[in-house]
PDB file of C-alpha atoms in Angstrom:
ATOM      1  CA  MET A 240       0.000   0.000   0.000  1.00  0.00           C
ATOM      2  CA  PHE A 241       2.835   2.321   0.844  1.00  0.00           C
ATOM      3  CA  PHE A 242       4.501   1.443  -2.484  1.00  0.00           C
ATOM      4  CA  PHE A 243       1.441   2.490  -4.510  1.00  0.00           C
ATOM      5  CA  ALA A 244       1.125   5.732  -2.563  1.00  0.00           C
ATOM      6  CA  SER A 245       4.769   6.649  -3.125  1.00  0.00           C
ATOM      7  CA  THR A 246       4.522   5.767  -6.815  1.00  0.00           C
ATOM      8  CA  ARG A 247       1.420   7.900  -7.171  1.00  0.00           C
ATOM      9  CA  SER A 248       3.095  10.841  -5.458  1.00  0.00           C
ATOM     10  CA  ILE A 249       6.145  10.482  -7.715  1.00  0.00           C
ATOM     11  CA  LEU A 250       3.991  10.468 -10.855  1.00  0.00           C
ATOM     12  CA  PHE A 251       2.061  13.447  -9.567  1.00  0.00           C
ATOM     13  CA  GLY A 252       5.348  15.265  -8.932  1.00  0.00           C
ATOM     14  CA  ILE A 253       6.562  14.437 -12.443  1.00  0.00           C
ATOM     15  CA  PHE A 254       3.347  15.715 -14.023  1.00  0.00           C
ATOM     16  CA  GLU A 255       3.510  18.823 -11.877  1.00  0.00           C
ATOM     17  CA  PHE A 256       7.141  19.384 -12.873  1.00  0.00           C
ATOM     18  CA  PHE A 257       6.441  19.073 -16.600  1.00  0.00           C
ATOM     19  CA  GLY A 258       3.396  21.293 -16.243  1.00  0.00           C
ATOM     20  CA  PHE A 259       5.508  23.959 -14.567  1.00  0.00           C
ATOM     21  CA  LEU A 260       8.255  23.448 -17.169  1.00  0.00           C
ATOM     22  CA  GLY A 261       5.733  23.919 -19.994  1.00  0.00           C
ATOM     23  CA  LEU A 262       4.398  27.139 -18.463  1.00  0.00           C
ATOM     24  CA  TYR A 263       7.939  28.395 -17.900  1.00  0.00           C
ATOM     25  CA  LEU A 264       9.006  27.700 -21.474  1.00  0.00           C
ATOM     26  CA  LYS A 265       5.813  29.242 -22.806  1.00  0.00           C
ATOM     27  CA  LYS A 266       6.433  32.445 -20.868  1.00  0.00           C
ATOM     28  CA  LYS A 267      10.059  32.552 -21.996  1.00  0.00           C
ATOM     29  CA  ILE A 268       9.093  32.007 -25.655  1.00  0.00           C
ATOM     30  CA  ILE A 269       6.411  34.692 -25.477  1.00  0.00           C
ATOM     31  CA  PHE A 270       8.796  37.100 -23.752  1.00  0.00           C
ATOM     32  CA  SER A 271      11.540  36.429 -26.332  1.00  0.00           C
ATOM     33  CA  SER A 272       9.069  36.831 -29.203  1.00  0.00           C
ATOM     34  CA  GLU A 273       7.894  40.184 -27.886  1.00  0.00           C
ATOM     35  CA  LYS A 274      11.474  41.354 -27.507  1.00  0.00           C
ATOM     36  CA  PHE A 275      12.241  40.189 -31.032  1.00  0.00           C
ATOM     37  CA  GLU A 276       9.191  41.957 -32.476  1.00  0.00           C
ATOM     38  CA  LYS A 277      10.145  45.207 -30.758  1.00  0.00           C
ATOM     39  CA  ASN A 278      13.766  45.163 -31.900  1.00  0.00           C
ATOM     40  CA  LYS A 279      13.562  43.491 -35.305  1.00  0.00           C
ATOM     41  CA  ASN A 280      12.521  46.699 -37.086  1.00  0.00           C
ATOM     42  CA  TYR A 281      15.762  48.335 -35.988  1.00  0.00           C
ATOM     43  CA  PHE A 282      17.835  45.615 -37.675  1.00  0.00           C
ATOM     44  CA  VAL A 283      15.573  45.557 -40.724  1.00  0.00           C
ATOM     45  CA  LYS A 284      16.100  49.308 -41.222  1.00  0.00           C
ATOM     46  CA  ILE A 285      19.854  48.797 -41.052  1.00  0.00           C
ATOM     47  CA  PHE A 286      19.780  46.184 -43.809  1.00  0.00           C
ATOM     48  CA  ILE A 287      17.263  48.082 -45.937  1.00  0.00           C
ATOM     49  CA  VAL A 288      19.398  51.235 -46.014  1.00  0.00           C
ATOM     50  CA  LYS A 289      21.079  51.488 -49.416  1.00  0.00           C
ATOM     51  CA  ARG A 290      18.982  48.465 -50.406  1.00  0.00           C
ATOM     52  CA  GLY A 291      21.460  45.761 -49.520  1.00  0.00           C
ATOM     53  CA  ARG A 292      24.793  47.480 -49.034  1.00  0.00           C
ATOM     54  CA  TYR A 293      25.142  45.936 -45.576  1.00  0.00           C
ATOM     55  CA  ASN A 294      24.243  42.416 -46.687  1.00  0.00           C
ATOM     56  CA  ARG A 295      27.866  41.546 -47.412  1.00  0.00           C
ATOM     57  CA  LEU A 296      28.972  42.787 -43.968  1.00  0.00           C
ATOM     58  CA  PHE A 297      26.198  40.784 -42.329  1.00  0.00           C
ATOM     59  CA  LEU A 298      27.147  37.620 -44.234  1.00  0.00           C
ATOM     60  CA  HIS A 299      30.804  38.043 -43.284  1.00  0.00           C
ATOM     61  CA  PHE A 300      30.021  38.377 -39.588  1.00  0.00           C
ATOM     62  CA  ALA A 301      27.594  35.461 -39.747  1.00  0.00           C
ATOM     63  CA  THR A 302      30.236  33.263 -41.399  1.00  0.00           C
ATOM     64  CA  ILE A 303      32.850  34.251 -38.829  1.00  0.00           C
ATOM     65  CA  GLY A 304      30.364  33.504 -36.041  1.00  0.00           C
ATOM     66  CA  VAL A 305      29.589  30.033 -37.394  1.00  0.00           C
ATOM     67  CA  LEU A 306      33.280  29.231 -37.832  1.00  0.00           C
ATOM     68  CA  GLY A 307      34.087  30.510 -34.342  1.00  0.00           C
ATOM     69  CA  PHE A 308      31.309  28.428 -32.834  1.00  0.00           C
ATOM     70  CA  GLY A 309      32.618  25.372 -34.675  1.00  0.00           C
ATOM     71  CA  ILE A 310      36.139  25.954 -33.341  1.00  0.00           C
ATOM     72  CA  LEU A 311      34.843  26.335 -29.787  1.00  0.00           C
ATOM     73  CA  ILE A 312      32.836  23.096 -29.781  1.00  0.00           C
ATOM     74  CA  ALA A 313      35.440  21.078 -31.725  1.00  0.00           C
ATOM     75  CA  PRO A 314      37.265  19.822 -28.546  1.00  0.00           C
ATOM     76  CA  PHE A 315      33.954  18.800 -26.997  1.00  0.00           C
ATOM     77  CA  LEU A 316      32.934  16.869 -30.107  1.00  0.00           C
ATOM     78  CA  ALA A 317      36.342  15.190 -30.348  1.00  0.00           C
ATOM     79  CA  SER A 318      36.210  14.018 -26.700  1.00  0.00           C
ATOM     80  CA  THR A 319      32.553  12.995 -26.717  1.00  0.00           C
ATOM     81  CA  TYR A 320      32.299  11.505 -30.211  1.00  0.00           C
ATOM     82  CA  PRO A 321      35.521   9.730 -31.245  1.00  0.00           C
ATOM     83  CA  VAL A 322      34.434   9.689 -34.861  1.00  0.00           C
ATOM     84  CA  PHE A 323      35.303  13.409 -35.021  1.00  0.00           C
ATOM     85  CA  SER A 324      38.789  12.853 -33.602  1.00  0.00           C
ATOM     86  CA  ALA A 325      41.699  12.720 -36.020  1.00  0.00           C
ATOM     87  CA  ASN A 326      43.525  10.204 -33.761  1.00  0.00           C
ATOM     88  CA  SER A 327      40.546   7.887 -33.267  1.00  0.00           C
ATOM     89  CA  SER A 328      40.904   4.163 -33.659  1.00  0.00           C
ATOM     90  CA  THR A 329      38.349   4.217 -36.454  1.00  0.00           C
ATOM     91  CA  SER A 330      40.526   6.370 -38.625  1.00  0.00           C
ATOM     92  CA  ALA A 331      43.529   4.199 -37.762  1.00  0.00           C
ATOM     93  CA  LYS A 332      41.708   1.146 -39.052  1.00  0.00           C
ATOM     94  CA  ILE A 333      40.791   2.826 -42.278  1.00  0.00           C
ATOM     95  CA  THR A 334      44.280   4.061 -43.184  1.00  0.00           C
ATOM     96  CA  GLU A 335      47.487   2.256 -42.366  1.00  0.00           C
ATOM     97  CA  PRO A 336      50.267   4.489 -41.014  1.00  0.00           C
ATOM     98  CA  ASN A 337      52.850   3.379 -43.568  1.00  0.00           C
ATOM     99  CA  THR A 338      50.604   3.690 -46.579  1.00  0.00           C
ATOM    100  CA  GLN A 339      51.177   6.639 -48.914  1.00  0.00           C
ATOM    101  CA  GLN A 340      48.528   7.748 -51.326  1.00  0.00           C
ATOM    102  CA  LEU A 341      49.218  10.017 -54.273  1.00  0.00           C
ATOM    103  CA  ILE A 342      46.322  12.162 -55.416  1.00  0.00           C
ATOM    104  CA  SER A 343      46.628  14.154 -58.621  1.00  0.00           C
ATOM    105  CA  VAL A 344      45.180  17.633 -58.263  1.00  0.00           C
ATOM    106  CA  ASP A 345      44.640  20.049 -61.114  1.00  0.00           C
ATOM    107  CA  ALA A 346      46.362  23.409 -60.739  1.00  0.00           C
ATOM    108  CA  ASN A 347      43.071  25.234 -61.354  1.00  0.00           C
ATOM    109  CA  VAL A 348      41.512  23.736 -58.222  1.00  0.00           C
ATOM    110  CA  PHE A 349      43.068  26.390 -55.976  1.00  0.00           C
ATOM    111  CA  GLN A 350      42.130  29.321 -58.201  1.00  0.00           C
ATOM    112  CA  THR A 351      39.356  31.581 -56.939  1.00  0.00           C
ATOM    113  CA  ASP A 352      36.909  33.008 -59.440  1.00  0.00           C
ATOM    114  CA  ILE A 353      36.201  36.621 -58.542  1.00  0.00           C
ATOM    115  CA  SER A 354      32.783  37.705 -59.785  1.00  0.00           C
ATOM    116  CA  GLN A 355      32.513  40.926 -61.724  1.00  0.00           C
ATOM    117  CA  LYS A 356      30.447  43.444 -59.762  1.00  0.00           C
ATOM    118  CA  PRO A 357      29.137  46.724 -61.162  1.00  0.00           C
ATOM    119  CA  ARG A 358      30.930  49.913 -60.272  1.00  0.00           C
ATOM    120  CA  ASP A 359      29.184  52.422 -58.046  1.00  0.00           C
ATOM    121  CA  LYS A 360      29.830  55.543 -60.139  1.00  0.00           C
ATOM    122  CA  VAL A 361      30.878  56.975 -63.486  1.00  0.00           C
ATOM    123  CA  ILE A 362      34.638  56.912 -64.030  1.00  0.00           C
ATOM    124  CA  GLU A 363      36.923  58.677 -66.490  1.00  0.00           C
ATOM    125  CA  TYR A 364      39.116  56.795 -68.953  1.00  0.00           C
ATOM    126  CA  SER A 365      42.002  58.239 -70.939  1.00  0.00           C
ATOM    127  CA  VAL A 366      42.132  56.920 -74.502  1.00  0.00           C
ATOM    128  CA  GLN A 367      45.282  54.905 -75.201  1.00  0.00           C
ATOM    129  CA  ARG A 368      46.983  54.141 -78.469  1.00  0.00           C
ATOM    130  CA  GLY A 369      45.020  51.527 -80.396  1.00  0.00           C
ATOM    131  CA  ASP A 370      41.764  52.118 -78.517  1.00  0.00           C
ATOM    132  CA  THR A 371      38.463  52.279 -80.349  1.00  0.00           C
ATOM    133  CA  ILE A 372      34.918  52.734 -79.153  1.00  0.00           C
ATOM    134  CA  SER A 373      34.390  49.008 -79.625  1.00  0.00           C
ATOM    135  CA  THR A 374      37.470  47.891 -77.667  1.00  0.00           C
ATOM    136  CA  ILE A 375      36.731  50.296 -74.804  1.00  0.00           C
ATOM    137  CA  ALA A 376      33.130  49.076 -74.639  1.00  0.00           C
ATOM    138  CA  ASN A 377      34.299  45.444 -74.491  1.00  0.00           C
ATOM    139  CA  LYS A 378      36.889  46.320 -71.853  1.00  0.00           C
ATOM    140  CA  PHE A 379      34.300  47.759 -69.480  1.00  0.00           C
ATOM    141  CA  GLY A 380      31.414  45.473 -70.433  1.00  0.00           C
ATOM    142  CA  ILE A 381      29.068  48.150 -71.740  1.00  0.00           C
ATOM    143  CA  SER A 382      27.604  48.989 -75.138  1.00  0.00           C
ATOM    144  CA  GLU A 383      29.206  51.307 -77.667  1.00  0.00           C
ATOM    145  CA  ASP A 384      26.161  53.586 -77.671  1.00  0.00           C
ATOM    146  CA  THR A 385      26.529  54.025 -73.916  1.00  0.00           C
ATOM    147  CA  ILE A 386      29.979  55.548 -74.451  1.00  0.00           C
ATOM    148  CA  ARG A 387      28.725  57.749 -77.294  1.00  0.00           C
ATOM    149  CA  TRP A 388      25.727  59.036 -75.305  1.00  0.00           C
ATOM    150  CA  ALA A 389      27.764  59.741 -72.163  1.00  0.00           C
ATOM    151  CA  ASN A 390      30.382  61.720 -74.076  1.00  0.00           C
ATOM    152  CA  GLY A 391      28.236  63.433 -76.722  1.00  0.00           C
ATOM    153  CA  LEU A 392      29.837  61.538 -79.617  1.00  0.00           C
ATOM    154  CA  SER A 393      28.006  61.254 -82.912  1.00  0.00           C
ATOM    155  CA  GLY A 394      30.483  58.813 -84.441  1.00  0.00           C
ATOM    156  CA  ASP A 395      33.475  56.626 -83.581  1.00  0.00           C
ATOM    157  CA  SER A 396      36.172  59.303 -83.885  1.00  0.00           C
ATOM    158  CA  ILE A 397      38.394  59.454 -80.789  1.00  0.00           C
ATOM    159  CA  THR A 398      42.044  60.440 -80.343  1.00  0.00           C
ATOM    160  CA  VAL A 399      44.785  59.412 -77.950  1.00  0.00           C
ATOM    161  CA  GLY A 400      44.556  61.374 -74.723  1.00  0.00           C
ATOM    162  CA  ASP A 401      40.823  62.034 -74.882  1.00  0.00           C
ATOM    163  CA  THR A 402      39.025  61.603 -71.569  1.00  0.00           C
ATOM    164  CA  LEU A 403      35.845  59.534 -71.808  1.00  0.00           C
ATOM    165  CA  LYS A 404      33.152  59.060 -69.200  1.00  0.00           C
ATOM    166  CA  ILE A 405      32.497  55.355 -68.584  1.00  0.00           C
ATOM    167  CA  LEU A 406      29.203  54.322 -67.006  1.00  0.00           C
ATOM    168  CA  PRO A 407      29.081  51.326 -64.651  1.00  0.00           C
ATOM    169  CA  VAL A 408      26.459  49.556 -66.788  1.00  0.00           C
ATOM    170  CA  THR A 409      24.922  49.836 -70.220  1.00  0.00           C
ATOM    171  CA  GLY A 410      22.430  52.678 -70.249  1.00  0.00           C
ATOM    172  CA  ILE A 411      22.151  56.407 -69.594  1.00  0.00           C
ATOM    173  CA  ALA A 412      23.433  58.744 -66.888  1.00  0.00           C
ATOM    174  CA  HIS A 413      20.636  61.255 -66.264  1.00  0.00           C
ATOM    175  CA  LYS A 414      20.768  64.485 -64.263  1.00  0.00           C
ATOM    176  CA  VAL A 415      17.484  64.939 -62.403  1.00  0.00           C
ATOM    177  CA  ILE A 416      15.557  68.163 -62.943  1.00  0.00           C
ATOM    178  CA  SER A 417      12.526  69.572 -61.163  1.00  0.00           C
ATOM    179  CA  GLY A 418       9.319  67.560 -61.428  1.00  0.00           C
ATOM    180  CA  GLU A 419      10.908  64.326 -62.598  1.00  0.00           C
ATOM    181  CA  THR A 420      10.177  60.923 -61.084  1.00  0.00           C
ATOM    182  CA  VAL A 421      11.575  57.436 -61.553  1.00  0.00           C
ATOM    183  CA  TYR A 422       8.626  56.576 -63.777  1.00  0.00           C
ATOM    184  CA  SER A 423       8.917  59.640 -66.010  1.00  0.00           C
ATOM    185  CA  ILE A 424      12.666  59.120 -66.466  1.00  0.00           C
ATOM    186  CA  ALA A 425      12.181  55.429 -67.269  1.00  0.00           C
ATOM    187  CA  LYS A 426       9.485  56.295 -69.815  1.00  0.00           C
ATOM    188  CA  TYR A 427      11.646  58.973 -71.410  1.00  0.00           C
ATOM    189  CA  TYR A 428      14.565  56.565 -71.922  1.00  0.00           C
ATOM    190  CA  ASP A 429      12.373  53.560 -72.816  1.00  0.00           C
ATOM    191  CA  SER A 430      13.518  51.652 -69.733  1.00  0.00           C
ATOM    192  CA  ASN A 431      11.905  49.835 -66.812  1.00  0.00           C
ATOM    193  CA  PRO A 432      11.492  51.857 -63.579  1.00  0.00           C
ATOM    194  CA  GLN A 433      12.180  48.703 -61.569  1.00  0.00           C
ATOM    195  CA  GLN A 434      15.669  48.507 -63.103  1.00  0.00           C
ATOM    196  CA  ILE A 435      16.388  52.058 -61.914  1.00  0.00           C
ATOM    197  CA  VAL A 436      15.200  51.190 -58.412  1.00  0.00           C
ATOM    198  CA  ASP A 437      17.089  47.872 -58.341  1.00  0.00           C
ATOM    199  CA  PHE A 438      20.422  49.425 -59.322  1.00  0.00           C
ATOM    200  CA  PRO A 439      22.165  49.310 -55.918  1.00  0.00           C
ATOM    201  CA  PHE A 440      24.078  52.578 -56.262  1.00  0.00           C
ATOM    202  CA  ASN A 441      21.184  54.892 -57.186  1.00  0.00           C
ATOM    203  CA  GLU A 442      20.470  57.216 -54.273  1.00  0.00           C
ATOM    204  CA  PHE A 443      16.939  58.218 -53.233  1.00  0.00           C
ATOM    205  CA  ALA A 444      15.833  60.926 -50.821  1.00  0.00           C
ATOM    206  CA  ASN A 445      13.254  58.487 -49.447  1.00  0.00           C
ATOM    207  CA  PRO A 446      13.952  54.772 -50.037  1.00  0.00           C
ATOM    208  CA  GLU A 447      10.279  53.948 -49.568  1.00  0.00           C
ATOM    209  CA  THR A 448       8.825  56.417 -52.089  1.00  0.00           C
ATOM    210  CA  PHE A 449      11.946  56.588 -54.316  1.00  0.00           C
ATOM    211  CA  SER A 450      11.825  60.382 -54.386  1.00  0.00           C
ATOM    212  CA  LEU A 451      14.661  62.154 -56.195  1.00  0.00           C
ATOM    213  CA  VAL A 452      16.823  65.200 -55.501  1.00  0.00           C
ATOM    214  CA  ILE A 453      17.236  67.896 -58.144  1.00  0.00           C
ATOM    215  CA  GLY A 454      20.713  67.750 -59.665  1.00  0.00           C
ATOM    216  CA  GLN A 455      21.574  64.184 -58.688  1.00  0.00           C
ATOM    217  CA  ILE A 456      22.967  61.768 -61.260  1.00  0.00           C
ATOM    218  CA  LEU A 457      20.732  58.752 -61.810  1.00  0.00           C
ATOM    219  CA  ILE A 458      21.877  55.648 -63.688  1.00  0.00           C
ATOM    220  CA  VAL A 459      19.207  54.290 -66.044  1.00  0.00           C
ATOM    221  CA  PRO A 460      20.202  50.679 -66.861  1.00  0.00           C
ATOM    222  CA  ASP A 461      19.456  49.662 -70.472  1.00  0.00           C
ATOM    223  CA  GLY A 462      18.161  53.164 -71.171  1.00  0.00           C
ATOM    224  CA  VAL A 463      18.079  54.372 -74.774  1.00  0.00           C
ATOM    225  CA  LYS A 464      18.634  57.982 -75.788  1.00  0.00           C
ATOM    226  CA  PRO A 465      15.574  59.342 -77.593  1.00  0.00           C
ATOM    227  CA  SER A 466      16.197  59.821 -81.298  1.00  0.00           C
ATOM    228  CA  GLU A 467      16.398  63.461 -82.227  1.00  0.00           C
ATOM    229  CA  VAL A 468      14.375  63.559 -85.446  1.00  0.00           C
ATOM    230  CA  PRO A 469      14.043  67.056 -86.896  1.00  0.00           C
ATOM    231  CA  VAL A 470      10.458  68.157 -87.443  1.00  0.00           C
ATOM    232  CA  GLN A 471       9.827  68.586 -91.153  1.00  0.00           C
ATOM    233  CA  ARG A 472       7.261  71.144 -92.191  1.00  0.00           C
ATOM    234  CA  ILE A 473       5.027  70.002 -95.019  1.00  0.00           C
ATOM    235  CA  ARG A 474       4.248  72.766 -97.439  1.00  0.00           C
ATOM    236  CA  GLN A 475       1.106  72.383 -99.457  1.00  0.00           C
ATOM    237  CA  ASN A 476       1.052  73.848-102.915  1.00  0.00           C
ATOM    238  CA  ILE A 477      -2.392  75.359-103.180  1.00  0.00           C
ATOM    239  CA  SER A 478      -3.271  76.659-106.571  1.00  0.00           C
ATOM    240  CA  ARG A 479      -4.942  80.000-106.289  1.00  0.00           C
ATOM    241  CA  GLN A 480      -7.721  80.846-108.686  1.00  0.00           C
ATOM    242  CA  TYR A 481      -8.542  84.435-109.422  1.00  0.00           C
ATOM    243  CA  TYR A 482     -11.818  85.616-110.838  1.00  0.00           C
ATOM    244  CA  ALA A 483     -11.392  88.103-113.643  1.00  0.00           C
ATOM    245  CA  GLY A 484     -14.205  90.052-115.133  1.00  0.00           C
ATOM    246  CA  PRO A 485     -17.058  92.336-114.133  1.00  0.00           C
ATOM    247  CA  ILE A 486     -18.892  91.524-110.907  1.00  0.00           C
ATOM    248  CA  PRO A 487     -22.619  92.070-111.005  1.00  0.00           C
ATOM    249  CA  VAL A 488     -24.134  94.148-108.202  1.00  0.00           C
ATOM    250  CA  SER A 489     -27.575  93.305-106.915  1.00  0.00           C
ATOM    251  CA  PRO A 490     -29.979  96.295-107.078  1.00  0.00           C
ATOM    252  CA  GLY A 491     -32.012  94.955-104.114  1.00  0.00           C
ATOM    253  CA  GLY A 492     -29.525  95.903-101.319  1.00  0.00           C
ATOM    254  CA  PHE A 493     -27.753  93.319 -99.162  1.00  0.00           C
ATOM    255  CA  SER A 494     -27.406  89.702-100.373  1.00  0.00           C
ATOM    256  CA  TRP A 495     -25.587  86.519 -99.262  1.00  0.00           C
ATOM    257  CA  PRO A 496     -22.030  86.879-100.611  1.00  0.00           C
ATOM    258  CA  LEU A 497     -21.123  83.162-100.798  1.00  0.00           C
ATOM    259  CA  SER A 498     -22.836  79.837-100.986  1.00  0.00           C
ATOM    260  CA  GLY A 499     -21.416  78.379 -97.771  1.00  0.00           C
ATOM    261  CA  GLY A 500     -22.085  77.773 -94.102  1.00  0.00           C
ATOM    262  CA  ILE A 501     -21.153  79.984 -91.156  1.00  0.00           C
ATOM    263  CA  SER A 502     -18.025  78.775 -89.376  1.00  0.00           C
ATOM    264  CA  GLN A 503     -17.915  81.494 -86.684  1.00  0.00           C
ATOM    265  CA  TYR A 504     -20.524  83.963 -85.497  1.00  0.00           C
ATOM    266  CA  ALA A 505     -19.947  87.537 -84.370  1.00  0.00           C
ATOM    267  CA  SER A 506     -18.834  88.188 -80.792  1.00  0.00           C
ATOM    268  CA  TRP A 507     -17.256  90.975 -78.740  1.00  0.00           C
ATOM    269  CA  TYR A 508     -13.786  89.943 -79.853  1.00  0.00           C
ATOM    270  CA  HIS A 509     -14.808  89.059 -83.443  1.00  0.00           C
ATOM    271  CA  MET A 510     -17.178  91.656 -84.886  1.00  0.00           C
ATOM    272  CA  ALA A 511     -18.044  89.703 -88.010  1.00  0.00           C
ATOM    273  CA  ILE A 512     -19.173  86.312 -89.268  1.00  0.00           C
ATOM    274  CA  ASP A 513     -17.019  83.801 -91.131  1.00  0.00           C
ATOM    275  CA  ILE A 514     -18.391  81.848 -94.090  1.00  0.00           C
ATOM    276  CA  THR A 515     -16.709  78.710 -95.367  1.00  0.00           C
ATOM    277  CA  ALA A 516     -16.080  78.270 -99.079  1.00  0.00           C
ATOM    278  CA  PRO A 517     -13.397  76.730-101.332  1.00  0.00           C
ATOM    279  CA  VAL A 518     -10.325  78.814-102.071  1.00  0.00           C
ATOM    280  CA  GLY A 519     -10.842  81.022-105.104  1.00  0.00           C
ATOM    281  CA  THR A 520     -14.632  81.198-104.876  1.00  0.00           C
ATOM    282  CA  PRO A 521     -15.772  84.575-106.289  1.00  0.00           C
ATOM    283  CA  VAL A 522     -17.550  86.929-103.887  1.00  0.00           C
TER     284      VAL A 522
END
């Protein structure tokens, strides 16, 4: 009887302990979640500023943190789990101490490919001997028209020593004037406004509304300079017909001078009526 009573009290204590543990963890999780919700906006604003400029810094610190944590727990893993130890008996069974293995490794294995990232601003390039618009465009990874538009060139004529403006990407460098928006600039250069917003080095007065500042230089990726087509005036050769001969006068007073409709009646600024008729109709 005493055994059953003690067992029952132990089970009751266990249930009570886990119930308390559940309530404790629940409170801690709720408290941590509230803290996270209050402070997460601060970190989000940091990473949103410049639309991703701090992502690389964040990734670097995160990588260093993971590596540091791995170094700290490495001795614990080696002592607790022998499979992680370099001197474990398992590894000794796999490889004999006197056995040498030759592994052929290509020389390119240890080469690091560095990705090409866009520049953050327009640079100046001095033309060297042998340079052409085409070779300079290929050197910087932009189109030939981009170089022409940025430097006001109508053709491919350049000389040694000339200083050319080189954009970071193919497109147009636009100086903002009053009343312009991202959408109006994109429409003017036949581009997509999302490309202007996504270019990481375009500055905005307000990153949420993408408002612009007068005088700032905005890069328009894949923008095309509007074609300047001169307006041609079309001259119509209208043959004038003149009526020659005597004009009869009606003896009855006033009469309708033309056989046509009235196009404009008399008013305070136009003290007459206008009658429509073909050119050259006699009056």
